[in-house]
């Protein structure tokens, strides 16, 4: 079947089986491979994208469920070569090593910020829902804290 | 030695941002599953559902798929895989890609290829494996029991290799017999799994027209894969190219050829089309190599003054269904590194590596040294408690002093350089600075762990002496291109460690080139020099880094020789910096590096005896082993009602020689500590009494999360390696080595009434709670 959705502001259409996951559809059918798949059962958080602005785990959704929706992935964050403040903070704080979990964390923080969550809530409740095996998390927390004022200023 | 060498204007020691980050942050990295080739097909792996079974046959007639490789197909088309680390008397030194007996749940038995992964999985469900169940060995107790079923009947035992290391047992016994105090414990380190967030994966593409097999893999060791794949498939090595682009963590799990990589290669050669296999998380938890699973019966003997006299351990290493590529290597390293930073009159171990029906254990961050630290440092704290001595004081009393280095341990390790007591004292100072915590009913304690770490996996002579069939050297090619930009090629590639930045810092520093004008080539056997070890054993910076330093320095000398002709000056009077060569004291006389390079590549203005071009190749085989060291300290709070442990503070004072990029070094340590915290408190790859795995999802295997890992304080010392150009020692594994022991000692300090029973990780709430209940 055909699934139509808006990916990072562009109308897209692709083939999907009823069982095709949103994560696989975005990655393999639409070619946006910045969203990563680490567990396919909703634990690791690497596949987090925004669905109509809300952070969701794209491995826990079917592509068909996203039909007609606006899907926002990590590829949308930087503009004209300039990194998003959160990306900038991750680079400055060395908050990534292999970078596999990073896109999901970035999208979760961006989404939860847009949803009105406070910095403390994001650090206490959102970050623990994302697995990173490289950094030990301290620098991720530091990057989110460092970027937060700029996220607030942009909002 | 200074605590942090000041290097003004130098790129070495500079906290520059990582050059790989932009692509990774923008979603533009290329991990193996991001690869899509025209006509590509997808594979699902057939796996054993039983821990032990004879494979009587396989019926693929109902599976409608372009290709099914049954166990018999695979066996006909492949040679056995060689173990890389072979110890004296090891009863098994090769293993088949697919055996005629399945020996663990999840063991690969064949492959199904279809248009999509989902279709391949559907078809795989229709392949009927005819399996005759055999009695399974769930653990070493069962495997070593009298009359136990044998995994290899002709051996007469389930022990694959056993060795005695260090002082002979009777010599150690003599010292222990004369000791005033002996601490004896049975200590266990559980089975864990690496869990890189990117699972394994491979894309294989056979091009019949050119007879070329290209394998893109999420591997730590592309050259090793190429060498082994050629052997197993009986292909010329020159026909195989292995490429690892961005790799999402490895930690030892991705450092050797896996059966799945052979299977997709076979499949593409049968079909002509590219074939992709991406491991799912359950496959990762069930079938990838695991770590640890050691049991130590250990004794620490002291004299009446609290001086260490002897240390002995009898080790059982559960290596699983077959020796992995490194087999009993972790038990050997556990033995060799057992003495740690202390002086002893006698140290010895015996170890037995035992087969069971679990996945093989292999390299995992810390490689035996984490087990050694757990055993030794717990015994030290137990001795301190029993003798009524402060644990830091007892350590200092017995620690090797800087003036005693170099020092040959009783287990034949030649420690090189450092100040072990200073690291301990500084860690203790950091912990004393802690603000008092509120009294919330929890029990609090601080624990320390000190260790010395073997890093670098070279020299080659050492590898040969211990039967390790891996290159102990690395090669770097450093080239100033015609426009003055720089290219570095090495055989070792990264899985998150930041080589594109730190390798570039080494060369840019010596060649006066801005970092953004340096490119690091790695992870492609077609463009990089051979190095079969790869990014393992904390060796990239030590071994490959040393080669980059030496090649860069020779290249700088050549640049100056060419520039000397252009500037009509003596090379000794020239300075290379900021992309140009200047005459010292007459800085207006200068020539851009780009001009020097373009002329050198033309073959003009060369010094007598120099050949055209600006490229140097250096093969670095370190003259000795570089030993890093550290002391870790943890402050914990334990809830006596639930047994839950919270790590409230964590500090590390460490020495990895020259820290090329201290921020990257700290990142390595912090990530390592988090993995060690997982071992200490959370993780266990568990099996039931029948050998059935209990952890098949991340709901069952508990990894550290942001709310369980505190900010980690890291302080540096720098004792340059005497053996490595540039002075770097390894730092990839140290964080994991010390953390479980530091946390375990902190828990024991918080709960002295059960301290003697703090012998086994993970220190889960259930374990602590049960111990507390027993003492009530």
Coordinates of C-alpha atoms in Angstrom, one line a residue, chain B residues 90-300:
Chain B
X90 CA 44.1 -26.1 24.1
X91 CA 41.8 -29.0 23.0
X92 CA 39.9 -27.0 20.4
X93 CA 41.7 -24.5 18.1
X94 CA 39.2 -24.2 15.2
X95 CA 35.4 -24.2 14.9
X96 CA 33.1 -24.7 12.0
X97 CA 31.0 -21.8 10.7
X98 CA 28.0 -24.1 11.2
X99 CA 28.5 -27.2 13.3
X100 CA 26.6 -30.6 13.0
X101 CA 25.8 -30.1 16.7
X102 CA 24.2 -26.9 18.0
X103 CA 25.7 -26.0 21.3
X104 CA 23.8 -22.9 22.4
X105 CA 20.4 -21.2 21.9
X106 CA 20.8 -18.7 19.1
X107 CA 23.8 -20.4 17.4
X108 CA 23.6 -19.7 13.7
X109 CA 22.7 -22.7 11.6
X110 CA 22.0 -21.3 8.2
X111 CA 20.6 -18.4 6.3
X112 CA 17.4 -17.5 4.4
X113 CA 17.5 -14.7 1.8
X114 CA 14.5 -12.9 0.4
X115 CA 13.4 -9.6 -1.0
X116 CA 12.9 -8.0 2.4
X117 CA 13.9 -8.8 5.9
X118 CA 10.3 -9.5 6.9
X119 CA 9.9 -11.9 4.0
X120 CA 13.2 -13.6 4.9
X121 CA 12.0 -14.0 8.5
X122 CA 8.7 -15.5 7.2
X123 CA 10.5 -18.0 5.1
X124 CA 12.9 -18.9 7.9
X125 CA 9.9 -19.9 10.0
X126 CA 9.1 -22.5 7.3
X127 CA 12.5 -24.1 7.3
X128 CA 12.2 -27.2 9.4
X129 CA 15.3 -28.0 11.4
X130 CA 15.4 -31.6 12.5
X131 CA 17.1 -31.4 15.9
X132 CA 17.7 -34.3 18.3
X133 CA 18.0 -32.7 21.8
X134 CA 21.1 -33.6 23.8
X135 CA 21.6 -33.0 27.6
X136 CA 22.7 -29.4 28.1
X137 CA 25.4 -28.1 30.4
X138 CA 24.0 -24.9 31.9
X139 CA 27.0 -23.9 33.9
X140 CA 30.5 -24.9 34.9
X141 CA 29.3 -26.7 38.0
X142 CA 27.4 -29.1 35.8
X143 CA 30.2 -29.3 33.2
X144 CA 32.8 -30.2 35.9
X145 CA 30.6 -32.6 37.8
X146 CA 31.6 -36.3 37.9
X147 CA 29.9 -38.1 35.1
X148 CA 28.8 -34.9 33.4
X149 CA 27.7 -35.2 29.7
X150 CA 30.7 -34.3 27.5
X151 CA 30.4 -31.7 24.7
X152 CA 33.3 -33.5 23.0
X153 CA 33.3 -37.1 24.0
X154 CA 36.8 -37.7 22.8
X155 CA 38.3 -35.2 25.2
X156 CA 37.1 -37.1 28.3
X157 CA 36.5 -33.7 30.0
X158 CA 34.7 -30.4 29.3
X159 CA 37.8 -28.4 30.1
X160 CA 39.2 -26.9 26.9
X161 CA 42.5 -25.7 28.4
X162 CA 44.0 -25.3 31.8
X163 CA 47.2 -23.5 32.8
X164 CA 49.2 -22.4 35.8
X165 CA 50.5 -18.8 35.8
X166 CA 53.1 -17.0 37.9
X167 CA 54.8 -18.7 40.9
X168 CA 54.3 -22.5 41.1
X169 CA 51.5 -23.5 43.5
X170 CA 53.8 -25.1 46.1
X171 CA 55.9 -21.9 46.2
X172 CA 52.8 -19.8 46.8
X173 CA 51.5 -22.3 49.4
X174 CA 54.8 -22.0 51.3
X175 CA 54.4 -18.3 51.6
X176 CA 50.8 -18.5 52.5
X177 CA 51.6 -21.1 55.2
X178 CA 54.0 -18.6 56.9
X179 CA 51.5 -15.7 56.8
X180 CA 50.1 -14.1 59.9
X181 CA 46.7 -13.4 58.1
X182 CA 45.0 -15.0 55.1
X183 CA 41.8 -13.7 53.5
X184 CA 40.0 -16.2 51.5
X185 CA 36.9 -15.7 49.4
X186 CA 35.0 -17.3 46.5
X187 CA 34.4 -14.4 44.1
X188 CA 32.3 -14.4 41.0
X189 CA 31.9 -12.1 38.0
X190 CA 28.7 -12.7 36.1
X191 CA 28.2 -13.2 32.4
X192 CA 27.4 -9.9 30.7
X193 CA 27.0 -8.8 27.1
X194 CA 28.4 -5.7 25.4
X195 CA 25.2 -4.2 24.0
X196 CA 26.6 -1.7 21.5
X197 CA 23.5 0.4 20.6
X198 CA 24.2 -0.5 17.0
X199 CA 23.9 -4.3 16.7
X200 CA 26.1 -6.2 14.4
X201 CA 25.4 -6.2 10.7
X202 CA 26.9 -6.8 7.2
X203 CA 26.3 -6.2 3.6
X204 CA 28.1 -8.5 1.2
X205 CA 28.4 -8.0 -2.6
X206 CA 30.0 -10.4 -5.0
X207 CA 30.9 -9.0 -8.4
X208 CA 31.4 -12.0 -10.6
X209 CA 32.8 -10.0 -13.5
X210 CA 35.8 -8.9 -11.5
X211 CA 35.8 -11.7 -8.9
X212 CA 35.6 -9.3 -6.1
X213 CA 33.8 -9.8 -2.7
X214 CA 33.1 -6.5 -0.8
X215 CA 31.9 -6.9 2.7
X216 CA 30.6 -3.8 4.6
X217 CA 30.5 -4.7 8.2
X218 CA 30.0 -3.2 11.6
X219 CA 33.4 -4.5 12.7
X220 CA 36.3 -3.3 14.8
X221 CA 38.8 -5.2 12.7
X222 CA 38.4 -5.0 8.9
X223 CA 41.8 -6.4 8.0
X224 CA 41.3 -9.4 10.4
X225 CA 37.9 -10.0 8.8
X226 CA 39.5 -10.0 5.3
X227 CA 42.2 -12.4 6.3
X228 CA 39.8 -14.8 8.0
X229 CA 37.1 -14.6 5.3
X230 CA 39.7 -15.6 2.7
X231 CA 40.6 -18.6 4.7
X232 CA 37.1 -19.7 5.5
X233 CA 35.8 -19.3 1.9
X234 CA 39.0 -20.4 0.2
X235 CA 39.1 -17.1 -1.7
X236 CA 42.3 -15.2 -2.6
X237 CA 42.7 -12.4 0.0
X238 CA 43.3 -10.0 -2.8
X239 CA 39.8 -10.5 -4.0
X240 CA 38.2 -9.4 -0.8
X241 CA 37.6 -5.9 0.4
X242 CA 36.2 -5.2 3.9
X243 CA 34.8 -1.8 4.7
X244 CA 33.7 -0.5 8.1
X245 CA 32.4 3.0 8.0
X246 CA 30.6 4.5 11.0
X247 CA 30.3 1.8 13.6
X248 CA 28.0 2.2 16.6
X249 CA 30.1 0.9 19.4
X250 CA 32.0 -2.4 19.7
X251 CA 33.6 -2.9 23.1
X252 CA 35.2 -6.1 21.9
X253 CA 32.1 -7.8 20.6
X254 CA 32.8 -6.8 17.0
X255 CA 36.5 -7.6 16.9
X256 CA 36.4 -10.9 14.9
X257 CA 34.8 -12.7 12.0
X258 CA 31.4 -14.0 12.8
X259 CA 29.6 -16.9 11.2
X260 CA 26.9 -14.5 9.9
X261 CA 29.4 -12.5 7.9
X262 CA 30.5 -15.8 6.3
X263 CA 26.9 -16.7 5.6
X264 CA 26.0 -13.4 3.8
X265 CA 29.2 -13.7 1.8
X266 CA 28.3 -17.2 0.7
X267 CA 24.8 -16.0 -0.2
X268 CA 26.0 -13.1 -2.4
X269 CA 28.3 -15.5 -4.2
X270 CA 25.5 -17.9 -4.9
X271 CA 23.0 -15.2 -6.0
X272 CA 25.2 -12.4 -7.5
X273 CA 23.0 -9.8 -5.7
X274 CA 24.1 -7.9 -2.7
X275 CA 22.8 -9.4 0.6
X276 CA 22.3 -7.5 3.8
X277 CA 21.9 -9.0 7.3
X278 CA 21.2 -6.6 10.2
X279 CA 21.2 -8.2 13.7
X280 CA 18.1 -7.5 15.7
X281 CA 18.5 -6.9 19.5
X282 CA 17.4 -10.4 20.4
X283 CA 19.9 -11.9 18.1
X284 CA 22.5 -9.6 19.7
X285 CA 21.6 -10.7 23.2
X286 CA 21.5 -14.4 22.3
X287 CA 24.2 -15.0 19.8
X288 CA 26.9 -12.4 19.8
X289 CA 30.0 -13.1 21.9
X290 CA 29.5 -12.3 25.6
X291 CA 31.9 -11.4 28.4
X292 CA 33.2 -12.4 31.8
X293 CA 31.6 -15.4 33.6
X294 CA 34.5 -16.1 35.9
X295 CA 34.7 -17.8 39.3
X296 CA 37.8 -17.2 41.5
X297 CA 38.7 -19.0 44.6
X298 CA 41.2 -16.5 45.9
X299 CA 43.5 -15.9 48.8
X300 CA 45.4 -12.9 50.0

